[in-house]
XYZ file of C-alpha atoms in Angstrom:
108
model
C 105.081 113.778 79.260
C 107.364 110.826 78.596
C 106.347 107.159 78.695
C 109.069 104.555 79.260
C 108.022 100.971 78.551
C 109.644 97.551 78.791
C 108.012 94.530 77.164
C 108.614 90.988 78.369
C 107.707 87.686 76.702
C 107.075 85.134 79.448
C 106.481 81.403 78.941
C 103.104 80.463 80.434
C 104.715 78.168 83.005
C 106.700 81.135 84.416
C 103.833 83.649 84.492
C 102.813 83.239 88.155
C 106.402 83.555 89.387
C 107.069 86.521 87.076
C 103.987 88.317 88.411
C 104.904 87.558 92.028
C 108.378 88.995 91.490
C 106.886 92.270 90.233
C 104.109 92.442 92.818
C 106.502 92.009 95.746
C 109.376 94.197 94.562
C 110.303 97.353 96.414
C 109.795 100.286 94.082
C 111.564 103.591 94.592
C 109.739 105.370 91.772
C 107.602 107.438 94.112
C 110.806 108.966 95.544
C 111.784 110.496 92.200
C 111.121 114.016 90.939
C 108.987 113.984 87.821
C 107.458 110.529 88.404
C 103.756 110.432 87.481
C 102.608 106.780 87.467
C 103.561 103.136 86.955
C 101.589 100.264 85.436
C 102.431 96.602 84.937
C 100.202 95.256 82.186
C 99.421 91.646 81.330
C 98.676 91.041 77.684
C 97.287 88.149 75.727
C 98.502 84.576 75.758
C 99.762 83.389 72.404
C 101.459 80.097 71.604
C 102.197 79.323 75.269
C 103.620 82.785 76.036
C 102.247 85.919 77.691
C 103.248 89.461 76.798
C 103.771 91.819 79.762
C 104.540 95.534 79.592
C 105.762 97.716 82.420
C 105.497 101.419 81.856
C 106.217 104.555 83.778
C 104.924 107.990 82.993
C 107.255 110.928 83.677
C 106.888 114.676 83.430
C 109.770 114.682 80.912
C 112.411 112.481 79.313
C 115.002 114.274 81.470
C 113.190 113.069 84.604
C 113.247 109.505 83.258
C 116.958 109.729 82.404
C 117.680 111.000 85.930
C 115.851 107.939 87.290
C 117.993 105.534 85.245
C 121.212 106.899 86.760
C 119.942 107.220 90.345
C 120.661 105.245 93.503
C 116.905 104.587 93.680
C 117.041 102.901 90.266
C 119.903 100.655 91.361
C 118.060 99.740 94.572
C 114.822 98.991 92.702
C 116.602 96.749 90.207
C 118.815 94.902 92.699
C 116.773 91.693 92.186
C 116.304 92.168 88.434
C 118.716 89.370 87.592
C 116.360 86.906 89.253
C 113.750 87.444 86.527
C 116.073 86.654 83.617
C 115.211 82.976 83.788
C 111.485 83.828 83.779
C 111.239 85.699 80.461
C 112.673 85.152 77.015
C 115.553 87.328 75.916
C 116.118 90.853 77.148
C 113.218 93.184 77.911
C 112.393 95.375 74.916
C 112.597 99.064 75.846
C 110.514 101.706 74.087
C 110.333 105.398 75.005
C 107.676 107.843 73.856
C 107.298 111.609 74.122
C 103.690 112.833 74.282
C 102.583 115.084 71.447
C 98.947 115.292 72.559
C 97.000 114.735 75.771
C 93.237 114.423 76.138
C 92.202 114.078 79.756
C 88.463 113.938 80.516
C 89.110 114.856 84.151
C 90.763 118.132 83.127
C 87.985 119.207 80.754
C 85.178 118.956 83.310
């Protein structure tokens, strides 16, 4: 498994608009081979800012890399420039390869 994550620091006054942008976007992730799941997470507020993290889970890093060069990726990110004014700086990307998985649903 491979987890791809982007973190965003959003000023409190932009939080509602930032969330609306994500909640109304057209995602093409489900059209991609190797896609497992997506989550948009809202973190704590600190000093007038909120940390958000979007992450996708893929069957492999190769599946994620294929997504980043696909027509579906370009279509999904067509409005991405609109969010630049809503968060500070560039999103911070982090990618992780799973070395262990414990799934209570699989052990039952």
